[in-house]
PDB file of C-alpha atoms and ligand atoms in Angstrom:
ATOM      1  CA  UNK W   1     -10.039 -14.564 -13.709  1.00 62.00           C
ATOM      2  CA  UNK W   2     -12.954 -13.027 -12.651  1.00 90.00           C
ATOM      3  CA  UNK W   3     -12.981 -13.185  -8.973  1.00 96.00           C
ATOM      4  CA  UNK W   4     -13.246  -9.151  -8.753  1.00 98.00           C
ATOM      5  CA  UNK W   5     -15.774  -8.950 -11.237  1.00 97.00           C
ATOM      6  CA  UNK W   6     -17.728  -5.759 -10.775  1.00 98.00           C
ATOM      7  CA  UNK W   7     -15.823  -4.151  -8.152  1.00 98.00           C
ATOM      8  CA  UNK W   8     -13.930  -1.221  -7.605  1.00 99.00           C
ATOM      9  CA  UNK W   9     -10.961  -0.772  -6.663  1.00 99.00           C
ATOM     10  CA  UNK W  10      -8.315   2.053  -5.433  1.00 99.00           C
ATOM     11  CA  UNK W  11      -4.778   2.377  -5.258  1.00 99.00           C
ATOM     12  CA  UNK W  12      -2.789   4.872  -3.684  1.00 99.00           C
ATOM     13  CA  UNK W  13       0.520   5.615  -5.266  1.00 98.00           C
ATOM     14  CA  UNK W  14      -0.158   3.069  -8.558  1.00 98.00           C
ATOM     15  CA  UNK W  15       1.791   4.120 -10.977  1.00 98.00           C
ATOM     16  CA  UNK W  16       5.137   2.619 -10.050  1.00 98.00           C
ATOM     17  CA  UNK W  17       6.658  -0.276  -7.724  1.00 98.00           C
ATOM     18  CA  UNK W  18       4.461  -2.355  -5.922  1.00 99.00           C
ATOM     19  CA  UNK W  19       1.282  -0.344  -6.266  1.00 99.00           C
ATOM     20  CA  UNK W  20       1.277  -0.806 -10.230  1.00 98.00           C
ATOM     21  CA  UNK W  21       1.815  -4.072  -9.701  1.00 99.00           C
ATOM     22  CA  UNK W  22      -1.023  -4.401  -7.355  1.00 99.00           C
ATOM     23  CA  UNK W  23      -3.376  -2.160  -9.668  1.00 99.00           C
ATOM     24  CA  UNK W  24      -2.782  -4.834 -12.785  1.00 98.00           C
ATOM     25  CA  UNK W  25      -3.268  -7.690 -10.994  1.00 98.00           C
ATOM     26  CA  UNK W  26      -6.635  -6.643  -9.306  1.00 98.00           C
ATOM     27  CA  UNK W  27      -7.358  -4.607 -12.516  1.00 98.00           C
ATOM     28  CA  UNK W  28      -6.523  -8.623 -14.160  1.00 98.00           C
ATOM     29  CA  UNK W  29      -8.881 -10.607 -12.056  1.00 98.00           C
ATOM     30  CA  UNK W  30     -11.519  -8.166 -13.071  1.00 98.00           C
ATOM     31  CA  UNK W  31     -11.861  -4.671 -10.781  1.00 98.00           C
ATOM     32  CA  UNK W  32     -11.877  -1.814 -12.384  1.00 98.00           C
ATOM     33  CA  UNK W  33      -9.042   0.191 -10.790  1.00 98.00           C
ATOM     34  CA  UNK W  34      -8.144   4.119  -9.606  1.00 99.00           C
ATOM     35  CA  UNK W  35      -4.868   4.950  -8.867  1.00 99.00           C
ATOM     36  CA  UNK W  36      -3.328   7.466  -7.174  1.00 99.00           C
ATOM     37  CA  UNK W  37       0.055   9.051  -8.046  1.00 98.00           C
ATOM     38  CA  UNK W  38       2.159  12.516  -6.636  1.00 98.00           C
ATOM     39  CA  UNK W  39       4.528  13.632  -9.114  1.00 97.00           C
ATOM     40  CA  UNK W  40       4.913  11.101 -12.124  1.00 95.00           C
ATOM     41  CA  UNK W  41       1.231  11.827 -14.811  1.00 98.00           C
ATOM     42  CA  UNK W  42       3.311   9.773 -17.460  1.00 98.00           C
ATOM     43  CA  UNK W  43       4.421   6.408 -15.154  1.00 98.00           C
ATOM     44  CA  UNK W  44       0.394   6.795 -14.117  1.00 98.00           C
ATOM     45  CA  UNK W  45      -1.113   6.799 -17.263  1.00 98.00           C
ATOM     46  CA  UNK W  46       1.103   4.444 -18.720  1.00 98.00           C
ATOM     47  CA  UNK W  47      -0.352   1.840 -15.596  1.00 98.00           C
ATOM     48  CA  UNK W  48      -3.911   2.688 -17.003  1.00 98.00           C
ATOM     49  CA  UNK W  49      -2.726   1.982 -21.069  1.00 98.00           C
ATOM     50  CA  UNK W  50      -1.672  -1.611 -19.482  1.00 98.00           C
ATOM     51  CA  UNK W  51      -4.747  -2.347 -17.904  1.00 98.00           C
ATOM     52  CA  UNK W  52      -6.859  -1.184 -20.541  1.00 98.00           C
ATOM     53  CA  UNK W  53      -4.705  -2.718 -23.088  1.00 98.00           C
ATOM     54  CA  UNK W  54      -5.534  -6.317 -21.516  1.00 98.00           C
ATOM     55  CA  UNK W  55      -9.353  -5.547 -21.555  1.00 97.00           C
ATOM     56  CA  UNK W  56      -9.304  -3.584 -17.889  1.00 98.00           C
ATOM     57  CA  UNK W  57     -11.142  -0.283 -16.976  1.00 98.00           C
ATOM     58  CA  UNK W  58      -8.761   2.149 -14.617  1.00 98.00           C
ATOM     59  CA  UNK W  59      -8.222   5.496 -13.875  1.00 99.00           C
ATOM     60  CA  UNK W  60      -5.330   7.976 -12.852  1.00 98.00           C
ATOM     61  CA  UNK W  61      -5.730  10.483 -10.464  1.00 98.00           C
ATOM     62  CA  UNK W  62      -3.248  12.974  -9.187  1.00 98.00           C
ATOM     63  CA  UNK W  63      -3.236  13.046  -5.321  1.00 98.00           C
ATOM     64  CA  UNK W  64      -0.579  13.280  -2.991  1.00 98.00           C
ATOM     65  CA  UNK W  65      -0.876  11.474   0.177  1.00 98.00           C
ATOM     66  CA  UNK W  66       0.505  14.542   2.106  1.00 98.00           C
ATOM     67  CA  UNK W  67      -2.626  16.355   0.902  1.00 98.00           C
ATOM     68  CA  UNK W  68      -5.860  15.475   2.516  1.00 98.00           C
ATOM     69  CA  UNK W  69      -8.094  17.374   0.273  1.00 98.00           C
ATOM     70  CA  UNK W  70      -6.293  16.011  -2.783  1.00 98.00           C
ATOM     71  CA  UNK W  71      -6.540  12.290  -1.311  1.00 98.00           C
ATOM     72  CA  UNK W  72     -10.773  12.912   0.029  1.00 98.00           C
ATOM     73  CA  UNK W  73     -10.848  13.765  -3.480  1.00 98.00           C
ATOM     74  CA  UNK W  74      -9.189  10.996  -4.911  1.00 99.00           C
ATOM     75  CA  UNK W  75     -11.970   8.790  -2.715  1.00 99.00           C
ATOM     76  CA  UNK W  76     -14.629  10.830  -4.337  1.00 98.00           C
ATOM     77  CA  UNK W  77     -13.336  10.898  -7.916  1.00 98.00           C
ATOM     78  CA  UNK W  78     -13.141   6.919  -7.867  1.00 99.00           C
ATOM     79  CA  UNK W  79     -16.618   6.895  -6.504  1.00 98.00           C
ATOM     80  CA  UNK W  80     -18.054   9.388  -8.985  1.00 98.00           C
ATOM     81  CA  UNK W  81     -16.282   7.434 -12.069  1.00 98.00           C
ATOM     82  CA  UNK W  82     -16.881   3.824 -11.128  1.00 98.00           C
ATOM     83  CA  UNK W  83     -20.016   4.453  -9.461  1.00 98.00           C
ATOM     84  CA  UNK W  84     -18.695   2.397  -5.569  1.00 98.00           C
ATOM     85  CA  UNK W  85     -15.660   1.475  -3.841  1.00 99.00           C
ATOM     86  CA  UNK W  86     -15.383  -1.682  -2.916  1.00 99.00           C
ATOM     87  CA  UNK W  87     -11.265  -1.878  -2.157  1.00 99.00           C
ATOM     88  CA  UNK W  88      -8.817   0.646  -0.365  1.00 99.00           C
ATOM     89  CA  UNK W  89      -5.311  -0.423  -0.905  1.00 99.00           C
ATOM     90  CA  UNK W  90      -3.250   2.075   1.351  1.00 99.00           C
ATOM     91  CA  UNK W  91       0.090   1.553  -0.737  1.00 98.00           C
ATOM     92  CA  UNK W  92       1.521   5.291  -1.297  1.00 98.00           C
ATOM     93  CA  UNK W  93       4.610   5.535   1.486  1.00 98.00           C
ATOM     94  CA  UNK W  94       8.074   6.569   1.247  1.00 97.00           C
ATOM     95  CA  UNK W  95      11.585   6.072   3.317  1.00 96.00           C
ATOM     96  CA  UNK W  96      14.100   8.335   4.072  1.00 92.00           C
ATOM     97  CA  UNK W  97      16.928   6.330   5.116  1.00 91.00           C
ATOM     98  CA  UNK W  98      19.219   7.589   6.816  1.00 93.00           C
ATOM     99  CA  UNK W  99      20.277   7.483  10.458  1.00 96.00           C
ATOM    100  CA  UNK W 100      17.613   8.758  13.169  1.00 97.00           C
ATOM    101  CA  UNK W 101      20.032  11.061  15.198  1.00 98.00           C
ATOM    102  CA  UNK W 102      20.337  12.562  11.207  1.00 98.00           C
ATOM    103  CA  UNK W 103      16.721  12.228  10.642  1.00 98.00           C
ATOM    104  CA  UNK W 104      15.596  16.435  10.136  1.00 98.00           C
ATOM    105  CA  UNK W 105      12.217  17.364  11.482  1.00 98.00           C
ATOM    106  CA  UNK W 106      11.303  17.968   8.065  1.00 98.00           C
ATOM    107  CA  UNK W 107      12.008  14.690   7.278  1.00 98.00           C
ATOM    108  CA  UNK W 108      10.095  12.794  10.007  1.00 98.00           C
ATOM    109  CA  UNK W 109       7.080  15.217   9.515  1.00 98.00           C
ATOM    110  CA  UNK W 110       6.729  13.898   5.159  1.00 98.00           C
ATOM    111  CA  UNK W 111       7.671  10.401   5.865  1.00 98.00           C
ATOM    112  CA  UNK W 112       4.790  10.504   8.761  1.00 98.00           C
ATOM    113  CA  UNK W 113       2.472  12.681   6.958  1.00 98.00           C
ATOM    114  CA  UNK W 114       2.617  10.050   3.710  1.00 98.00           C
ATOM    115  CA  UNK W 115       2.729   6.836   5.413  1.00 98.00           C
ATOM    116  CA  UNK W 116       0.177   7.241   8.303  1.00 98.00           C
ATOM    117  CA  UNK W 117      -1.527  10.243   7.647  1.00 98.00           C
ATOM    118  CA  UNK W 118      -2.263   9.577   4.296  1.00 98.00           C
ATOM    119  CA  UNK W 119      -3.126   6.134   5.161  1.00 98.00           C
ATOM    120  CA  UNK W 120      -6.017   7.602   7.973  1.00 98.00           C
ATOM    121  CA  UNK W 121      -7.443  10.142   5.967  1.00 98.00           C
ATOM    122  CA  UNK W 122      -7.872   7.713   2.729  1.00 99.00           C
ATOM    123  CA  UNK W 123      -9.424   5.234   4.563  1.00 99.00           C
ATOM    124  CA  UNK W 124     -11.975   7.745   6.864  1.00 98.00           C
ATOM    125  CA  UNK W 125     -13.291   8.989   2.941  1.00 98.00           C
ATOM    126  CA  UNK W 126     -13.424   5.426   1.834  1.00 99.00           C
ATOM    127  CA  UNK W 127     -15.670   4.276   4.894  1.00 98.00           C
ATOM    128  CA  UNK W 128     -18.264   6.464   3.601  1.00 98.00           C
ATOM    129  CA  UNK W 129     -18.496   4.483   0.880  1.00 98.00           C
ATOM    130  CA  UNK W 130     -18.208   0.807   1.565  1.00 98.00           C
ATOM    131  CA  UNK W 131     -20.377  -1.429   1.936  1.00 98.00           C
ATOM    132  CA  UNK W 132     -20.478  -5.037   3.281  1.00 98.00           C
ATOM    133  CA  UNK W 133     -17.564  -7.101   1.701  1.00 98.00           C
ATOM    134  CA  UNK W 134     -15.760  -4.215   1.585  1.00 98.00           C
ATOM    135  CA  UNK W 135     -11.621  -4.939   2.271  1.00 98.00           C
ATOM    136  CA  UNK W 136      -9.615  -2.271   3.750  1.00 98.00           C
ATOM    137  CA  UNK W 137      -5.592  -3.094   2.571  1.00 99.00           C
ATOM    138  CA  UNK W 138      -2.917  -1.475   3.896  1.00 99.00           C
ATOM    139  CA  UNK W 139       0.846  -1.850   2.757  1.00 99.00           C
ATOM    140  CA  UNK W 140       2.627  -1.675   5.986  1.00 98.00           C
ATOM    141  CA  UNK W 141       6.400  -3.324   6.076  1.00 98.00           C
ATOM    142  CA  UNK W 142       8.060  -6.076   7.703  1.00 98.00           C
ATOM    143  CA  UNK W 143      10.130  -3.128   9.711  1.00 97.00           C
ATOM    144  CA  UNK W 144       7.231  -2.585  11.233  1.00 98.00           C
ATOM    145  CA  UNK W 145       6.972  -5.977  13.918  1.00 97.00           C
ATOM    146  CA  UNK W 146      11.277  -6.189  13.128  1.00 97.00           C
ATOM    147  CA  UNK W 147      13.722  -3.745  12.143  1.00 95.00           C
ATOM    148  CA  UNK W 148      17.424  -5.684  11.280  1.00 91.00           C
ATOM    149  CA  UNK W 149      18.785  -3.256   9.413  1.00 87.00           C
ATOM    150  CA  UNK W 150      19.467   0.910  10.723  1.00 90.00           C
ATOM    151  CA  UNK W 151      18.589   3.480   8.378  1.00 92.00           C
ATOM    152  CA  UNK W 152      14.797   2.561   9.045  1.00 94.00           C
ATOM    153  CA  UNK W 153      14.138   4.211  12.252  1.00 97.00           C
ATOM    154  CA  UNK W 154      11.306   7.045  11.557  1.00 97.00           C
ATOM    155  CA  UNK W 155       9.940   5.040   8.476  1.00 98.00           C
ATOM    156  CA  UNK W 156       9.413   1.543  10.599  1.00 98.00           C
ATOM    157  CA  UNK W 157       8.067   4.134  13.471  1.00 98.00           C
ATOM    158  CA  UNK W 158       5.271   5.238  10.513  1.00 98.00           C
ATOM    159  CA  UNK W 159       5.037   1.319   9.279  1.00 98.00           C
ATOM    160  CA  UNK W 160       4.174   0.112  13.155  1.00 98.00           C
ATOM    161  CA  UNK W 161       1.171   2.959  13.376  1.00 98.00           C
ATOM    162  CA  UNK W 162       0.002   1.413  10.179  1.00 98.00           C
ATOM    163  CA  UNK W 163       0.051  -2.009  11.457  1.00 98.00           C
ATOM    164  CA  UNK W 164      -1.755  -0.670  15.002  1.00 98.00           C
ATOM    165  CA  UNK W 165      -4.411   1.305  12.892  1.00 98.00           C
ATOM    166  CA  UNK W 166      -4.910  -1.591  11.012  1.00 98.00           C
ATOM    167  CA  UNK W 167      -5.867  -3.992  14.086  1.00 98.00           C
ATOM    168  CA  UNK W 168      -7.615  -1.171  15.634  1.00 98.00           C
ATOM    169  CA  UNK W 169      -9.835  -0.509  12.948  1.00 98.00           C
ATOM    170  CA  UNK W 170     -10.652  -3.873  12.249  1.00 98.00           C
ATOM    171  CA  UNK W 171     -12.770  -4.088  15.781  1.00 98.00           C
ATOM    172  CA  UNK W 172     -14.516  -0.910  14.875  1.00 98.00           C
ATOM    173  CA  UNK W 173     -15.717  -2.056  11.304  1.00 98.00           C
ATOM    174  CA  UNK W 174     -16.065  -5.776  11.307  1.00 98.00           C
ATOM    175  CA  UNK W 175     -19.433  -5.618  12.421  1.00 98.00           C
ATOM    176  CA  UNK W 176     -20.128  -3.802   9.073  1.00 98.00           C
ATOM    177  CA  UNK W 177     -18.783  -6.952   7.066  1.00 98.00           C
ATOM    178  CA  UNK W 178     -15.247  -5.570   6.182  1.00 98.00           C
ATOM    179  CA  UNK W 179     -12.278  -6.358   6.887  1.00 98.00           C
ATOM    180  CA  UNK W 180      -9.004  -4.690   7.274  1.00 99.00           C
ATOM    181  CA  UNK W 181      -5.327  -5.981   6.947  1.00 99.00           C
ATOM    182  CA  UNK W 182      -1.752  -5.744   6.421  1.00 99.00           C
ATOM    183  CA  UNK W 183       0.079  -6.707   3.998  1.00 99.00           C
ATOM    184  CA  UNK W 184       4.138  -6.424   5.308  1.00 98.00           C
ATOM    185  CA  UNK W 185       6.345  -6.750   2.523  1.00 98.00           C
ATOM    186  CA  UNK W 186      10.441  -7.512   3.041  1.00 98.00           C
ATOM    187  CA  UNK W 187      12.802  -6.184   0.474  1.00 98.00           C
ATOM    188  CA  UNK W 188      11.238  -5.446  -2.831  1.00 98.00           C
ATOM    189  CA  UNK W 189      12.817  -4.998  -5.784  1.00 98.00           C
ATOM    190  CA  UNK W 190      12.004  -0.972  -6.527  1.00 98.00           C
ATOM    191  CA  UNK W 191      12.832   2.149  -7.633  1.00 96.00           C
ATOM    192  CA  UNK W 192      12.213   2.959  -3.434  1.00 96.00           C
ATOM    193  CA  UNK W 193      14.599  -0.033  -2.732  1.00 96.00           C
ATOM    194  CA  UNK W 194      17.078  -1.580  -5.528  1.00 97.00           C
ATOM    195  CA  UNK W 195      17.962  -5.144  -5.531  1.00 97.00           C
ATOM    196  CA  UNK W 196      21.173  -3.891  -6.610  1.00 95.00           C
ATOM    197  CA  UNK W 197      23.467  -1.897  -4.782  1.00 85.00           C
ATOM    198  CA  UNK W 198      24.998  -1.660  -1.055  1.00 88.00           C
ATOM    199  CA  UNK W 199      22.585  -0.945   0.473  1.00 89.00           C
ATOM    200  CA  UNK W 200      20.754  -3.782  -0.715  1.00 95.00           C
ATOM    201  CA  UNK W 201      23.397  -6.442   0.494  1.00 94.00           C
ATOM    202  CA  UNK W 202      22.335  -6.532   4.733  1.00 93.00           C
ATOM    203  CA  UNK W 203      19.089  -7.000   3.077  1.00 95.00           C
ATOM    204  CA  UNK W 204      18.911  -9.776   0.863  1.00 96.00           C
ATOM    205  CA  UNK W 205      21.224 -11.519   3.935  1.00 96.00           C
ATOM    206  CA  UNK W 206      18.501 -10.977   6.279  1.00 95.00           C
ATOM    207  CA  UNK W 207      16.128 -13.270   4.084  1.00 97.00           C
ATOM    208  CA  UNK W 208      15.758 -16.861   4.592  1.00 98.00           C
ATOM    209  CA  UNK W 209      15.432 -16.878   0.707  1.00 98.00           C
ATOM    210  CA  UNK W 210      18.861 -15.281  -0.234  1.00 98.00           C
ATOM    211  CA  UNK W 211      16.816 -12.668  -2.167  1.00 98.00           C
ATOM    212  CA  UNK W 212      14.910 -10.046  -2.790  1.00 98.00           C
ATOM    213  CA  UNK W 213      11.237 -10.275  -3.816  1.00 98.00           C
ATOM    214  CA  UNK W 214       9.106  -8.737  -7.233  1.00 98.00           C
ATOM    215  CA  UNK W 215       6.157  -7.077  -6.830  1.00 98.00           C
ATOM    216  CA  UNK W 216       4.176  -9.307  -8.359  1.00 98.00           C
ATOM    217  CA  UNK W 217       4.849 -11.616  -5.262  1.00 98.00           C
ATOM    218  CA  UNK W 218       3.415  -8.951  -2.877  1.00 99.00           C
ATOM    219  CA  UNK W 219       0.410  -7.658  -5.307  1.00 99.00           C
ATOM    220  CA  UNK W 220      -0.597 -12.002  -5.586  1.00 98.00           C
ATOM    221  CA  UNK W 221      -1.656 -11.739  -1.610  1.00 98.00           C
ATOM    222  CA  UNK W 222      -2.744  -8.583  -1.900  1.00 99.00           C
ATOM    223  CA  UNK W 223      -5.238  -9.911  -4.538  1.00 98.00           C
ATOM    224  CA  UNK W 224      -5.930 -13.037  -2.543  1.00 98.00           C
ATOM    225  CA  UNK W 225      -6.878 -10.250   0.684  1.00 98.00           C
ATOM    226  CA  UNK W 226      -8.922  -8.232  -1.548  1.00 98.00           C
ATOM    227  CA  UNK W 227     -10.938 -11.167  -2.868  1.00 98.00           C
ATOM    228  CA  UNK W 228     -13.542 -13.187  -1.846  1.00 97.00           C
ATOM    229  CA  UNK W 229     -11.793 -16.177  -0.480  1.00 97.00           C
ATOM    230  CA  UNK W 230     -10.114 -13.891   2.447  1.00 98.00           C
ATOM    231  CA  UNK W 231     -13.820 -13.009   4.041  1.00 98.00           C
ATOM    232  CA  UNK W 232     -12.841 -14.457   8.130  1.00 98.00           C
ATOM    233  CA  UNK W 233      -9.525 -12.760   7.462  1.00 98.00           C
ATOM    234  CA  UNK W 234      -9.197  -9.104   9.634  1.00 98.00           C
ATOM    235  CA  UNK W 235      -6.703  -7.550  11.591  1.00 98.00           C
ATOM    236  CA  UNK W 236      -4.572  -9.486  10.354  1.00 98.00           C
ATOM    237  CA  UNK W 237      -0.363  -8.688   9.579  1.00 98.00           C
ATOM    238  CA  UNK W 238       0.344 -10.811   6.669  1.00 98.00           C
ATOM    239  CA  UNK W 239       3.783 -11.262   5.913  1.00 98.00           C
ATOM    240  CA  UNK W 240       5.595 -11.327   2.281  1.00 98.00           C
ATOM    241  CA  UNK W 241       8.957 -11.217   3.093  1.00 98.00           C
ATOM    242  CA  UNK W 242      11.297 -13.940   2.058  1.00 98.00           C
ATOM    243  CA  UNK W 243      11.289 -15.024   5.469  1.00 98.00           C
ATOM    244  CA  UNK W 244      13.456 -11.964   6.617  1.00 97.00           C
ATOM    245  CA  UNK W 245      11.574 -11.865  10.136  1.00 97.00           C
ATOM    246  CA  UNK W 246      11.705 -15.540  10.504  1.00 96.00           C
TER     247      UNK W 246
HETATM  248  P1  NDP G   1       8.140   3.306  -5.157  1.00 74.55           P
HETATM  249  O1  NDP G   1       8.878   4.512  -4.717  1.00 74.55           O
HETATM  250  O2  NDP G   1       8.787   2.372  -6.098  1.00 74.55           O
HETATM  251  O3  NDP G   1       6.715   3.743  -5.717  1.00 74.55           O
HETATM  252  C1  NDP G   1       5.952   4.612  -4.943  1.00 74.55           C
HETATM  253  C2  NDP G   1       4.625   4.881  -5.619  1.00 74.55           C
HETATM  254  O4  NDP G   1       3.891   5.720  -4.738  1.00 74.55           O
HETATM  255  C3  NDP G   1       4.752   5.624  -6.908  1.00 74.55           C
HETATM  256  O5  NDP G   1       3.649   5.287  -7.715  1.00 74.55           O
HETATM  257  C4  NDP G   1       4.687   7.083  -6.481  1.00 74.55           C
HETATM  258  O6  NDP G   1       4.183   7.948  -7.488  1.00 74.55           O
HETATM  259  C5  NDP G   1       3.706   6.988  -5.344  1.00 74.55           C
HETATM  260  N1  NDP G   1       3.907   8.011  -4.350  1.00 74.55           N
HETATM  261  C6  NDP G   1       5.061   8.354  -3.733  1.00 74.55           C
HETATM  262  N2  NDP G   1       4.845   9.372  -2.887  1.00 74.55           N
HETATM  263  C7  NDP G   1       3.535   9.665  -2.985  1.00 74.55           C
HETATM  264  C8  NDP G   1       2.703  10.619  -2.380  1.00 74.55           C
HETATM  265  N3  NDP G   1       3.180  11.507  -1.522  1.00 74.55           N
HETATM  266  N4  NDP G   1       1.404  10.632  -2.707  1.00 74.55           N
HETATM  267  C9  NDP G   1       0.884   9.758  -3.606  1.00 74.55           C
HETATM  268  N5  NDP G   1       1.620   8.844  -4.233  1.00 74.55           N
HETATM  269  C10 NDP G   1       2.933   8.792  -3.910  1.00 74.55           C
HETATM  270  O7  NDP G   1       7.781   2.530  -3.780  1.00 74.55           O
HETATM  271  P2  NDP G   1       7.457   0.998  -3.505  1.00 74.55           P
HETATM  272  O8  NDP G   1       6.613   0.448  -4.566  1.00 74.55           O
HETATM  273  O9  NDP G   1       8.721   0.320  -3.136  1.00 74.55           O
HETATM  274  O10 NDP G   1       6.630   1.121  -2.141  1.00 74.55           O
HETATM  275  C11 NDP G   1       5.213   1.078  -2.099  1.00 74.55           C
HETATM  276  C12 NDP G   1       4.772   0.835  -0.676  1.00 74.55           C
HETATM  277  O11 NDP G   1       5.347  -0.394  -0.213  1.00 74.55           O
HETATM  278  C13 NDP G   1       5.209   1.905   0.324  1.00 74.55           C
HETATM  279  O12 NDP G   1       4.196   2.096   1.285  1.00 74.55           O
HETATM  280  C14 NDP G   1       6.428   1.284   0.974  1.00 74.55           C
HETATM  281  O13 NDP G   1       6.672   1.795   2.250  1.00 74.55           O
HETATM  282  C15 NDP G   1       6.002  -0.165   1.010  1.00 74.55           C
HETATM  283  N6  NDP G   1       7.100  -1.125   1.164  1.00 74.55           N
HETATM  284  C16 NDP G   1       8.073  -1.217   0.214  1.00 74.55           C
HETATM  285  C17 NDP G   1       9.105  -2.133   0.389  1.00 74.55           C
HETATM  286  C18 NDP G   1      10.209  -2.295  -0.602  1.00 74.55           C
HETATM  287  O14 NDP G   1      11.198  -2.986  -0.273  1.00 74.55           O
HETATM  288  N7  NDP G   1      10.119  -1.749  -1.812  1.00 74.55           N
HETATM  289  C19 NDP G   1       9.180  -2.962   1.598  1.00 74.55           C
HETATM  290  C20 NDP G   1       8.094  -2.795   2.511  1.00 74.55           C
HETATM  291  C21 NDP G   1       7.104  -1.903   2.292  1.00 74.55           C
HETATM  292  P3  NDP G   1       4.996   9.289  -7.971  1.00 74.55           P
HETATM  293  O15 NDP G   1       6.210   8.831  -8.671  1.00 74.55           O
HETATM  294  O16 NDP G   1       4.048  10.027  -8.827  1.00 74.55           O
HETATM  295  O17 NDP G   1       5.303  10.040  -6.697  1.00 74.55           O
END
C-alpha cells in the first residue's frame, strides 16, 4: 500500500486506542508518522517499534493537548524531523462521565481544554505548514450530532465545537486545496470506553449492529480521508458508528 507514500503525518494522542490504531495504518499505507502522547513514553514508543518493525518511519513526542506550547511544539518537531506535514489527525480527547449537575468546574475546564482547545491550537501550527492536498482530520464523536446515553453532557458539548470548527474551517481553507473533516466514531472498544462492563450495555443497545466497534474500523476511514481518493471531500461529519445515530 503505498497510497501515502512520502507524506507526513501527525497524530495526537497515538500511543493507545484509536489513535495507535490510526498511526499504523497511515504509518502502513506508507506516511511516515508523529505521534503525540501525555503521560504513557512506554505505550508511545512501543506504537513507533510497530511501525518501524513493519518497514515504517514514526516518531513519539511528548505533548499534552492541554499545553499549547507543548502541542506548537509537537507541530514543529514533526516538521523539523520529517521535513513537511502533510496530515493533522486531531485524535487526543478524553471523557469524564459522569452526570452534568456533578460535572466540577475543574472537570469541564480539562475535558474542554483537551478536546477543543487542543484541537484549535494543533491545527492553527499545522496551517503554517501545509500545503495543497493537505487533510485536516479531526476525531469528533457521534455524541456530538446525538447524545442517547447521560453521562456525556460536557464531553458531547466539546465533541459538537469540534464538529462546528471543523465545517467552519473548511470554508476558510478550501481555497488552499485542503480539506477538513470529521470523523464521529460510536462506541469503541478502549481503554477510554470498554466493551465490557455496565456501562457499556446502553451502548452496544443503541447500535444497529448489536456491538461495539475496533479501532481498526475507525482508523480504515480515517485512512481513506487522509488519502488521495477523499480530495472533493470537506466539511464533512463522517460517521463510524455501528449505526448508533441511525
Ligand atoms: P484512549 O483513552 O484509549 O487513548 C487516548 C490516547 O490519547 C492515548 O494515546 C493517550 O496517551 C492520549 N491522550 C490522552 N490525553 C491526552 C492529552 N491530554 N494530551 C495528549 N495525548 C493525550 O482514548 P480513545 O482511543 O478511546 O479516544 C481517542 C479519541 O476518540 C478521543 O478524541 C475520543 O473522544 C474519541 N472517541 C472515542 C470513542 C470511544 O468509544 N472510544 C467514541 C467517540 C470518540 P497517554 O496515555 O499518554 O495520555
Amino acid at each position: 500500500m503505498s497510497k501515502l507514500k512520502g507524506k507526513v503525518a501527525l497524530i495526537t494522542g497515538g500511543s493507545r486506542g484509536i489513535g495507535a490504531a490510526i498511526a499504523k495504518r497511515l504509518a502502513a499505507d506508507g506516511a511516515s508518522v508523529a505521534i503525540t502522547y501525555a503521560k504513557e513514553a512506554s505505550a508511545a514508543s512501543a506504537v513507533v517499534k510497530a511501525i518501524e518493525l513493519s518497514g515504517g518511519k514514526a516518531v513519539a513526542i511528548q505533548a499534552d493537548a492541554a499545553d499549547v506550547e507543548a502541542v506548537k511544539g509537537a507541530v514543529e518537531k514533526t516538521v523539523a524531523t520529517f521535513g513537511r506535514l502533510d496530515v493533522l489527525v486531531n485524535n487526543a480527547g478524553t471523557a469524564i462521565p459522569k452526570t452534568f449537575e456533578e460535572t466540577t468546574l475543574d472537570e469541564m475546564d480539562r475535558v474542554i481544554d483537551i478536546n477543543v482547545r487542543g484541537t484549535l491550537v494543533a491545527t492553527q501550527a499545522a496551517l503554517k505548514h501545509m500545503k495543497p492536498g493537505g487533510r485536516i482530520i479531526m476525531i469528533g464523536s457521534s455524541v456530538g450530532e446525538r447524545v442517547l446515553v447521560p453521562g456525556l453532557v460536557a464531553y458531547s458539548v466539546t465533541k459538537g465545537a469540534v464538529k462546528m470548527f471543523s465545517q467552519g474551517l473548511s470554508r476558510e481553507i478550501g481555497s488552499r486545496g485542503i480539506t477538513v473533516n470529521n470523523v464521529q466514531p460510536g462506541p469503541i472498544d478502549t481503554d477510554l470506553n470498554p466493551a465490557a462492563g455496565d456501562w457499556a450495555v446502553p451502548q452496544k443497545a443503541a447500535t444497529a449492529l448489536d456491538r461495539y466497534g475496533r479501532v481498526d474500523e475507525v482508523a480504515a476511514l480515517v485512512a481513506f480521508v487522509a488519502g488521495p481518493e477523499s480530495s472533493y471531500i470537506t466539511g464533512a461529519n463522517l460517521t463510524v458508528d455501528g449505526g448508533m445515530n441511525a
